[in-house]
PDB file of C-alpha atoms in Angstrom:
ATOM      1  CA  UNK L  85      10.258 -10.024  13.119  1.00  0.00           C
ATOM      2  CA  UNK L  86       7.403 -10.892  11.507  1.00  0.00           C
ATOM      3  CA  UNK L  87       5.462 -10.974   8.054  1.00  0.00           C
ATOM      4  CA  UNK L  88       3.659  -7.973   6.702  1.00  0.00           C
ATOM      5  CA  UNK L  89       2.105  -7.012   3.193  1.00  0.00           C
ATOM      6  CA  UNK L  90       2.520  -4.605   1.063  1.00  0.00           C
ATOM      7  CA  UNK L  91      -0.092  -2.757  -1.387  1.00  0.00           C
ATOM      8  CA  UNK L  92       1.160  -1.928  -4.789  1.00  0.00           C
ATOM      9  CA  UNK L  93      -0.173  -2.376  -8.140  1.00  0.00           C
ATOM     10  CA  UNK L  94      -1.508  -4.941 -10.874  1.00  0.00           C
ATOM     11  CA  UNK L  95       1.439  -7.646 -10.916  1.00  0.00           C
ATOM     12  CA  UNK L  96       3.099  -6.046 -14.973  1.00  0.00           C
ATOM     13  CA  UNK L  97       3.043  -2.877 -12.944  1.00  0.00           C
ATOM     14  CA  UNK L  98       5.497  -0.783 -12.097  1.00  0.00           C
ATOM     15  CA  UNK L  99       4.405   0.039  -8.533  1.00  0.00           C
ATOM     16  CA  UNK L 100       4.281  -3.534  -8.430  1.00  0.00           C
ATOM     17  CA  UNK L 101       7.633  -4.427  -9.651  1.00  0.00           C
ATOM     18  CA  UNK L 102       9.248  -0.680  -7.617  1.00  0.00           C
ATOM     19  CA  UNK L 103       7.245  -2.675  -4.300  1.00  0.00           C
ATOM     20  CA  UNK L 104       9.126  -5.467  -5.042  1.00  0.00           C
ATOM     21  CA  UNK L 105      12.506  -4.160  -5.114  1.00  0.00           C
ATOM     22  CA  UNK L 106      11.513  -2.182  -1.651  1.00  0.00           C
ATOM     23  CA  UNK L 107      10.927  -5.372  -0.367  1.00  0.00           C
ATOM     24  CA  UNK L 108      13.534  -7.558  -1.107  1.00  0.00           C
ATOM     25  CA  UNK L 109      16.435  -4.311   0.299  1.00  0.00           C
ATOM     26  CA  UNK L 110      14.230  -3.925   2.929  1.00  0.00           C
ATOM     27  CA  UNK L 111      14.204  -8.003   3.569  1.00  0.00           C
ATOM     28  CA  UNK L 112      17.816  -8.356   3.635  1.00  0.00           C
ATOM     29  CA  UNK L 113      18.744  -5.859   5.675  1.00  0.00           C
ATOM     30  CA  UNK L 114      15.967  -6.151   8.934  1.00  0.00           C
ATOM     31  CA  UNK L 115      15.009  -9.956   8.211  1.00  0.00           C
ATOM     32  CA  UNK L 116      11.257  -8.750   8.076  1.00  0.00           C
ATOM     33  CA  UNK L 117       9.212 -11.291   5.983  1.00  0.00           C
ATOM     34  CA  UNK L 118       7.434  -8.278   3.607  1.00  0.00           C
ATOM     35  CA  UNK L 119       5.654  -9.627   0.906  1.00  0.00           C
ATOM     36  CA  UNK L 120       4.696  -7.932  -2.234  1.00  0.00           C
ATOM     37  CA  UNK L 121       0.639  -7.843  -2.648  1.00  0.00           C
ATOM     38  CA  UNK L 122      -0.979  -7.353  -6.126  1.00  0.00           C
ATOM     39  CA  UNK L 123      -3.558  -4.753  -5.842  1.00  0.00           C
ATOM     40  CA  UNK L 124      -6.066  -2.602  -7.539  1.00  0.00           C
ATOM     41  CA  UNK L 125      -3.539   0.733  -6.828  1.00  0.00           C
ATOM     42  CA  UNK L 126      -3.965   3.511  -4.630  1.00  0.00           C
ATOM     43  CA  UNK L 127      -7.229   3.698  -3.330  1.00  0.00           C
ATOM     44  CA  UNK L 128      -7.202  -0.551  -2.999  1.00  0.00           C
ATOM     45  CA  UNK L 129      -4.315  -0.229  -0.864  1.00  0.00           C
ATOM     46  CA  UNK L 130      -6.319   3.014   1.079  1.00  0.00           C
ATOM     47  CA  UNK L 131      -8.844   0.898   2.267  1.00  0.00           C
ATOM     48  CA  UNK L 132      -6.262  -2.616   2.815  1.00  0.00           C
ATOM     49  CA  UNK L 133      -4.646  -0.744   4.547  1.00  0.00           C
ATOM     50  CA  UNK L 134      -6.926   1.292   6.379  1.00  0.00           C
ATOM     51  CA  UNK L 135      -8.780  -1.642   7.797  1.00  0.00           C
ATOM     52  CA  UNK L 136      -5.624  -3.585   8.903  1.00  0.00           C
ATOM     53  CA  UNK L 137      -5.357  -5.893   6.048  1.00  0.00           C
ATOM     54  CA  UNK L 138      -2.253  -4.806   4.732  1.00  0.00           C
ATOM     55  CA  UNK L 139       0.423  -2.944   7.045  1.00  0.00           C
ATOM     56  CA  UNK L 140       2.073  -0.775   4.316  1.00  0.00           C
ATOM     57  CA  UNK L 141       1.074   0.118   1.058  1.00  0.00           C
ATOM     58  CA  UNK L 142       1.872   2.011  -1.797  1.00  0.00           C
ATOM     59  CA  UNK L 143      -0.583   5.443  -2.307  1.00  0.00           C
ATOM     60  CA  UNK L 144      -0.747   8.095  -4.597  1.00  0.00           C
ATOM     61  CA  UNK L 145       0.304  11.600  -2.240  1.00  0.00           C
ATOM     62  CA  UNK L 146      -3.828  12.663  -3.876  1.00  0.00           C
ATOM     63  CA  UNK L 147      -4.940   9.638  -2.797  1.00  0.00           C
ATOM     64  CA  UNK L 148      -4.244   9.361   0.079  1.00  0.00           C
ATOM     65  CA  UNK L 149      -4.778  13.141   1.320  1.00  0.00           C
ATOM     66  CA  UNK L 150      -8.379  12.377  -0.285  1.00  0.00           C
ATOM     67  CA  UNK L 151      -8.460   9.342   2.154  1.00  0.00           C
ATOM     68  CA  UNK L 152      -7.076  10.424   5.437  1.00  0.00           C
ATOM     69  CA  UNK L 153      -9.791  13.547   4.643  1.00  0.00           C
ATOM     70  CA  UNK L 154     -12.157  11.535   4.509  1.00  0.00           C
ATOM     71  CA  UNK L 155     -13.153  13.559   0.750  1.00  0.00           C
ATOM     72  CA  UNK L 156     -12.885  13.175  -3.031  1.00  0.00           C
ATOM     73  CA  UNK L 157     -13.694   8.708  -3.289  1.00  0.00           C
ATOM     74  CA  UNK L 158     -13.851   8.704   0.166  1.00  0.00           C
ATOM     75  CA  UNK L 159     -16.838  10.597   1.220  1.00  0.00           C
ATOM     76  CA  UNK L 160     -18.738   9.647   3.172  1.00  0.00           C
ATOM     77  CA  UNK L 161     -16.745   6.177   4.481  1.00  0.00           C
ATOM     78  CA  UNK L 162     -15.308   5.968   7.490  1.00  0.00           C
ATOM     79  CA  UNK L 163     -11.616   6.729   8.635  1.00  0.00           C
TER      80      UNK L 163
END
């Protein structure tokens, strides 16, 4: 197992707290070392995941779909 980053949301938000809880459990069960990364949310998380800066990310389903298809807020951005 290695070290990984998981993009969540702002440090005071629910996604960050939930991400911390998920990482704690996954790390304990698997021995992985996943660290929560405070971010600007789904759009930034999609970018971080796509660029390889983060290995995991919490992304809202609509934003994920837009990123995957290269539409809406991801229009014209290479996939």
